[in-house]
PDB file of C-alpha atoms in Angstrom:
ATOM      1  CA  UNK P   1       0.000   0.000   0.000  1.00  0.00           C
ATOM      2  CA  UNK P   2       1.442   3.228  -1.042  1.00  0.00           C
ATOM      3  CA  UNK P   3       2.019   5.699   1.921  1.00  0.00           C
ATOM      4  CA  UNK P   4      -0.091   8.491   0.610  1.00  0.00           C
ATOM      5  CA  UNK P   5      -3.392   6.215   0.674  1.00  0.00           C
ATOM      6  CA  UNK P   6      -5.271   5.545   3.448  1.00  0.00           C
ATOM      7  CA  UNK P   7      -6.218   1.616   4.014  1.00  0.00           C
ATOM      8  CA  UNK P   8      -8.278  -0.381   6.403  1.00  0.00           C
ATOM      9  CA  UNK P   9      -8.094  -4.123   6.489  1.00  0.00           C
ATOM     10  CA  UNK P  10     -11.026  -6.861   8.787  1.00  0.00           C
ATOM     11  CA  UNK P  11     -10.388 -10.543   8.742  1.00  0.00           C
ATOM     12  CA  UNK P  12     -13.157 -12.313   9.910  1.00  0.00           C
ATOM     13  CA  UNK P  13     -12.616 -15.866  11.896  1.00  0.00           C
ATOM     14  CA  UNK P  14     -13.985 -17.727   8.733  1.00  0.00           C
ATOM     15  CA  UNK P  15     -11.364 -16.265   6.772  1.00  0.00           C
ATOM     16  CA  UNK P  16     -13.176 -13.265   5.025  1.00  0.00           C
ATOM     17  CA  UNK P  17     -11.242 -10.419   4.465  1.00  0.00           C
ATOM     18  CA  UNK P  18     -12.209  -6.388   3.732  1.00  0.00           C
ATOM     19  CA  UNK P  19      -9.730  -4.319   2.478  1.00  0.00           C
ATOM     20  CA  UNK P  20     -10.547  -0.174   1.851  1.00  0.00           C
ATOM     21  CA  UNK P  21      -8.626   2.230  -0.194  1.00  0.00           C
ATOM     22  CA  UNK P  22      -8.800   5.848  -0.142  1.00  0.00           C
ATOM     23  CA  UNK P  23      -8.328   8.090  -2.887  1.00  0.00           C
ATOM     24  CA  UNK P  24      -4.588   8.714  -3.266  1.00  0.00           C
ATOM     25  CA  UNK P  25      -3.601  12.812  -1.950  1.00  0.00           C
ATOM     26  CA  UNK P  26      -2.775  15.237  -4.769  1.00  0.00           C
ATOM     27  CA  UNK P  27      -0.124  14.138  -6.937  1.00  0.00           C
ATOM     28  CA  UNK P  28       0.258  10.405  -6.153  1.00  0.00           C
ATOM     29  CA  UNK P  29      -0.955   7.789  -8.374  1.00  0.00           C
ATOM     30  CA  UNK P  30      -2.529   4.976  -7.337  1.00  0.00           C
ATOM     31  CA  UNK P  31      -2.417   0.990  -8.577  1.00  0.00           C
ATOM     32  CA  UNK P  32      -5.196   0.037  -7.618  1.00  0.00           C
ATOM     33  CA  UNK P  33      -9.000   1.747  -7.683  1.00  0.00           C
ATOM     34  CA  UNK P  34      -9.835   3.101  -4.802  1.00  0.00           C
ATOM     35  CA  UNK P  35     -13.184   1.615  -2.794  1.00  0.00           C
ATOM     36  CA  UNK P  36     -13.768  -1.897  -0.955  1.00  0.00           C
ATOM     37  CA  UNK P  37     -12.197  -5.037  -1.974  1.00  0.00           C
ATOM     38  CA  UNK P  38     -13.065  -8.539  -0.729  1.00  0.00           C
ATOM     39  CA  UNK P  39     -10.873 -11.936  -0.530  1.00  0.00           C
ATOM     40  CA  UNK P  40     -11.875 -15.398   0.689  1.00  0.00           C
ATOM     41  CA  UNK P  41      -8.844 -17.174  -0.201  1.00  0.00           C
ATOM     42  CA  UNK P  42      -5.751 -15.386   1.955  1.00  0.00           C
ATOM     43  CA  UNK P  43      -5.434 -12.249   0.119  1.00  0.00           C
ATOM     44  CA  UNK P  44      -4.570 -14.518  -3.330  1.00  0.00           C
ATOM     45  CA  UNK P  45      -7.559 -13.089  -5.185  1.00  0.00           C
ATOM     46  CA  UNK P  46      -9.396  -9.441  -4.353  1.00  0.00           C
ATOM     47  CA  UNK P  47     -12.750  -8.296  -5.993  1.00  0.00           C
ATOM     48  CA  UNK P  48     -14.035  -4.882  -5.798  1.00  0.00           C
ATOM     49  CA  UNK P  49     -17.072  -4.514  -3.894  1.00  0.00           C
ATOM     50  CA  UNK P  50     -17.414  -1.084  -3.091  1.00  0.00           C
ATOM     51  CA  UNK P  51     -21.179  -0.281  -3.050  1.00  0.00           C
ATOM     52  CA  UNK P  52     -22.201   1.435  -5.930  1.00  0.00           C
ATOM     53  CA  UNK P  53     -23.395   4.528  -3.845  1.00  0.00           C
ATOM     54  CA  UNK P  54     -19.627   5.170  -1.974  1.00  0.00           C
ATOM     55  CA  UNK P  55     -18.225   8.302  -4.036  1.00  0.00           C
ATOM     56  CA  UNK P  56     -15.373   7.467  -6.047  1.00  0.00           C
ATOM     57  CA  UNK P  57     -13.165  10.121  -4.214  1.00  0.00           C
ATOM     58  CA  UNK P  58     -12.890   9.942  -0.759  1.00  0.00           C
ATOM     59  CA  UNK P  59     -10.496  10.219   2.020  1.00  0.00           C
ATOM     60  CA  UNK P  60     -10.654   7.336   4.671  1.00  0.00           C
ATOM     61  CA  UNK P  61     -12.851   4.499   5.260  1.00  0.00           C
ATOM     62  CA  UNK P  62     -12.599   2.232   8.124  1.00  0.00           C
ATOM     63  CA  UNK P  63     -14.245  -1.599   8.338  1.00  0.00           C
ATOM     64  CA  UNK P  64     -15.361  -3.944  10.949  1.00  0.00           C
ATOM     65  CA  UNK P  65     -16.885  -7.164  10.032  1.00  0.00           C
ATOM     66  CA  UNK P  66     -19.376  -8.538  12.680  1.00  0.00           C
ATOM     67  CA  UNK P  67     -17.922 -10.661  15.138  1.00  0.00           C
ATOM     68  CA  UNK P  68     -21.176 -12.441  15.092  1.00  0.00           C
ATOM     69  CA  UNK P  69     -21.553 -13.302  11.600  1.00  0.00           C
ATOM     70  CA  UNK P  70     -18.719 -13.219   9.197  1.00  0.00           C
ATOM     71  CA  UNK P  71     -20.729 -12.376   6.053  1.00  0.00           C
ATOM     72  CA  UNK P  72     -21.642  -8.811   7.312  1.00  0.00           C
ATOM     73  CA  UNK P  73     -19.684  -5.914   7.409  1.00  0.00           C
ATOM     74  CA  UNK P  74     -19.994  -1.882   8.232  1.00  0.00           C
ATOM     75  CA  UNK P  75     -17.768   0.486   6.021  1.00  0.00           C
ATOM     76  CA  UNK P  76     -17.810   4.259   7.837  1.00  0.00           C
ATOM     77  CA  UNK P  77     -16.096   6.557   5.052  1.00  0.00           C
ATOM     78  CA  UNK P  78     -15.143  10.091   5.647  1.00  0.00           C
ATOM     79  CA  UNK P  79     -15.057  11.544   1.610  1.00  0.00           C
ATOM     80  CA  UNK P  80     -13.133  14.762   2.683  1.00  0.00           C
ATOM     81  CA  UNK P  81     -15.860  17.257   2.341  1.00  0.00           C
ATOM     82  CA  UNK P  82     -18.767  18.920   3.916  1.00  0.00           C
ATOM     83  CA  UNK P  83     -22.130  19.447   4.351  1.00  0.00           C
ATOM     84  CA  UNK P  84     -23.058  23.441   4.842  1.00  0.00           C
ATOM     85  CA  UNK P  85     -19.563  24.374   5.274  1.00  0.00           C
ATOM     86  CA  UNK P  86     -19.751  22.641   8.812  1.00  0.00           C
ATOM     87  CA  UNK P  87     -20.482  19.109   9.460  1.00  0.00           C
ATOM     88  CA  UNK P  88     -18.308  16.175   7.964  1.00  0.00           C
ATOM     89  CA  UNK P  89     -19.696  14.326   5.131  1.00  0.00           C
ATOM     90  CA  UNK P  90     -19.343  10.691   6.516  1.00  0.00           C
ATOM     91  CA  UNK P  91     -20.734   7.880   5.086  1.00  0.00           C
ATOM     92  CA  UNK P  92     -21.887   4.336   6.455  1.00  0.00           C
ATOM     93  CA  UNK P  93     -22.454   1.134   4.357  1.00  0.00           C
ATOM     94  CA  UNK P  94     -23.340  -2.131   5.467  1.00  0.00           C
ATOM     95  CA  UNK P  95     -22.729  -5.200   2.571  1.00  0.00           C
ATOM     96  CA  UNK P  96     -23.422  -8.468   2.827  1.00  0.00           C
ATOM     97  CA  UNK P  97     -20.452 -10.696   1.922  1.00  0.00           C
ATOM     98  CA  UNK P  98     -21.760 -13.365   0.945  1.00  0.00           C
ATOM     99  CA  UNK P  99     -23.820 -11.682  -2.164  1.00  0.00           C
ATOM    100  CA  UNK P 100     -21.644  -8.592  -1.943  1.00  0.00           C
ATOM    101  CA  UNK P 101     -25.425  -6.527  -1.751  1.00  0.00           C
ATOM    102  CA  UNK P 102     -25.084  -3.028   0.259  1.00  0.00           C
ATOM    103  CA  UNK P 103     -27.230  -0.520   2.190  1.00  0.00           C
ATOM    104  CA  UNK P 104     -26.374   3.032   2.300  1.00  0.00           C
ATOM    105  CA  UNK P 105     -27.149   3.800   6.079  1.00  0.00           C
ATOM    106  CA  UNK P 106     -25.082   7.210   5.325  1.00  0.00           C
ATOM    107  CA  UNK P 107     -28.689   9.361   6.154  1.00  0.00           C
ATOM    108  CA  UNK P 108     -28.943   7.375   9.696  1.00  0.00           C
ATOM    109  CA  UNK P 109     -25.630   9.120  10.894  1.00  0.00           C
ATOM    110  CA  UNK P 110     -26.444  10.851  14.188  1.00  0.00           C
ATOM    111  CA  UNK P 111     -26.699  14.689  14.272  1.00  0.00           C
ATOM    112  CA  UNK P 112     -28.171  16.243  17.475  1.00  0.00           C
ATOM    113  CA  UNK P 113     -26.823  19.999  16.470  1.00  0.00           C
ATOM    114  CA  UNK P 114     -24.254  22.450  16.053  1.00  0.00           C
ATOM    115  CA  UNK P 115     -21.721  21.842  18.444  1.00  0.00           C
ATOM    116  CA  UNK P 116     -19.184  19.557  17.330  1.00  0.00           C
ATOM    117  CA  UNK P 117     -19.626  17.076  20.118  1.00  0.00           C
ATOM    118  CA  UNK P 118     -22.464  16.017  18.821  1.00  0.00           C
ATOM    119  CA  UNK P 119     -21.754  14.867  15.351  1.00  0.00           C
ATOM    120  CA  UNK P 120     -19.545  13.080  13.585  1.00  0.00           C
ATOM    121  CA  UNK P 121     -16.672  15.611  13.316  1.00  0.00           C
ATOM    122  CA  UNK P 122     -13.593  13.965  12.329  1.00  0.00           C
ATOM    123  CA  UNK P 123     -10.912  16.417  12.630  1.00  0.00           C
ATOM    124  CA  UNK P 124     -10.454  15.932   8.882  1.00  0.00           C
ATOM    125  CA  UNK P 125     -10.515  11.761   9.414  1.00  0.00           C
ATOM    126  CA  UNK P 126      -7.802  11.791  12.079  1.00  0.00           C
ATOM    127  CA  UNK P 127     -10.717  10.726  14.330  1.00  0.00           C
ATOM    128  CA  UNK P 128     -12.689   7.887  12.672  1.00  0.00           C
ATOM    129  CA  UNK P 129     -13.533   4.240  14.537  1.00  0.00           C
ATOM    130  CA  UNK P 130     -16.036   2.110  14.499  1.00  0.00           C
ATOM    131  CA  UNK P 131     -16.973  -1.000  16.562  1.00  0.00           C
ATOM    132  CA  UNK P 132     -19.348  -3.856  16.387  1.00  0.00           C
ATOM    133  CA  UNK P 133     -21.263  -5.881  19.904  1.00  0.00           C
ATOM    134  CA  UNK P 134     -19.588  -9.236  19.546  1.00  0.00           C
ATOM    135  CA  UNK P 135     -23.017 -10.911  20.119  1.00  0.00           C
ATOM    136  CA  UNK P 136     -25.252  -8.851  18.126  1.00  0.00           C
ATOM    137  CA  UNK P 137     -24.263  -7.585  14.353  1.00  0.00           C
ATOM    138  CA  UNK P 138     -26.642  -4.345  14.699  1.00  0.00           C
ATOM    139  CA  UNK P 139     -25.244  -3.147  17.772  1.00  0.00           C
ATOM    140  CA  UNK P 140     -22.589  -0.515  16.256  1.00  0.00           C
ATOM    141  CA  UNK P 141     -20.872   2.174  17.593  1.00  0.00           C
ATOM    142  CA  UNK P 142     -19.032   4.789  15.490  1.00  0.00           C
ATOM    143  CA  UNK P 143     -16.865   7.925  16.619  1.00  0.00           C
ATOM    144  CA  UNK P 144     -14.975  10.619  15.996  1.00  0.00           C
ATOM    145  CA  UNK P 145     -14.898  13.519  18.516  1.00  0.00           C
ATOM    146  CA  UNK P 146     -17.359  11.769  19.942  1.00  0.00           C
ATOM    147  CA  UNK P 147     -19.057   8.251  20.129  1.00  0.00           C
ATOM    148  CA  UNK P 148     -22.219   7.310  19.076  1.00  0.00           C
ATOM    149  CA  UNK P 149     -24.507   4.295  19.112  1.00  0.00           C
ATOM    150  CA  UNK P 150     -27.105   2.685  17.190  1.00  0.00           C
ATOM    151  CA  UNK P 151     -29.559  -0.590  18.308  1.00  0.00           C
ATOM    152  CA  UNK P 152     -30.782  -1.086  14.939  1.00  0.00           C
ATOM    153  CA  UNK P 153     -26.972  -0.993  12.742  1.00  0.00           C
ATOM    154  CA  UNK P 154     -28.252   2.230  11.567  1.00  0.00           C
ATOM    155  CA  UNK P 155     -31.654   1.295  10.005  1.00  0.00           C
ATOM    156  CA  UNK P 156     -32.817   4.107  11.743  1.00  0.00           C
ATOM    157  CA  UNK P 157     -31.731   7.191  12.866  1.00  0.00           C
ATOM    158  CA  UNK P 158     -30.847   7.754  16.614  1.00  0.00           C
ATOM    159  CA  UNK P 159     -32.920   9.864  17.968  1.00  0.00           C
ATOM    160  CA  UNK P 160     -32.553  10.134  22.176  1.00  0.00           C
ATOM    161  CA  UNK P 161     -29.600  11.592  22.991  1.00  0.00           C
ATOM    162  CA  UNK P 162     -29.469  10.313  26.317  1.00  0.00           C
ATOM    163  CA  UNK P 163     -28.739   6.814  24.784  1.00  0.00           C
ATOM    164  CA  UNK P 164     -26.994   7.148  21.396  1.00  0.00           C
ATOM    165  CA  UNK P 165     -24.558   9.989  22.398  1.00  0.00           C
ATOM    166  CA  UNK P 166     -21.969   8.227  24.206  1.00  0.00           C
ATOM    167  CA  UNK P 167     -19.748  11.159  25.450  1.00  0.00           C
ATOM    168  CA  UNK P 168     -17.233  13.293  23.347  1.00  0.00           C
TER     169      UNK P 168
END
């Protein structure tokens, strides 16, 4: 992996493994496309999976497959720009691995106002982590500044702030 280009990697018990690649910074070229990539044999073979609604650019993605069942995972991508000139434009995908299918969860992304502790404000992606409940595959935190939680994997959007705000 080229130094300029940010990558994530999940191996799952079964032997799954999720690569990302970011976009490569200004002036770099890159070998490889940047997105998702998939291999079930060791890292012999790769396919590109990234889901079709992932912008082509972005700047960071990080993955967790569920600990719980191998063939999902959660992709939480900060693209590098903004929404109103304030809040980061972060994006979360869920695919199934074992049909490669995804769901754009990126509209489910908590936002309970203004301040920057409670949103997903990466500090330009330096903050960005995500974690899965061992037991249950739609039990997923993601953070930044601050951490947030969803019951659901992001089906909906959080709403009580009391619950889904974790601290930040």
């Amino acid at each position: 992996v080229n130094e300029h280009i940010y990558s994530d990697i999940a191996i799952a018990p079964n032997g799954n493994i999720v690569a990302t690649l970011s976009s490569p910074f200004q002036g770099v070229a890159s070998t490889n496309q940047p997105g998702v990539y998939f291999s079930n044999d060791e890292g012999g073979s790769w396919n590109n999976i990234t889901p079709t609604t992932l912008p082509t650019d972005h700047l960071r993605s990080v993955v967790e497959i569920a600990p719980s069942n191998n063939n999902s995972a959660y992709i939480l991508t900060f693209t590098g720009n903004f929404i109103d000139q304030k809040y980061d434009d972060v994006r979360l995908h869920k695919i199934n691995l074992s049909n490669f299918s995804s769901d754009d969860r990126s509209s489910n992304l908590t936002n309970f106002g203004q301040d920057f502790q409670y949103f997903l404000f990466t500090q330009n992606n330096y903050n960005l982590v995500m974690a899965i409940k061992p037991d249950d595959e739609d039990y997923v935190l993601v953070g930044a500044t601050s951490l947030f939680r969803s019951t659901n994997g992001f089906t909906t959007k959080p709403n009580d702030i009391t619950k889904d705000w974790i601290g930040g």
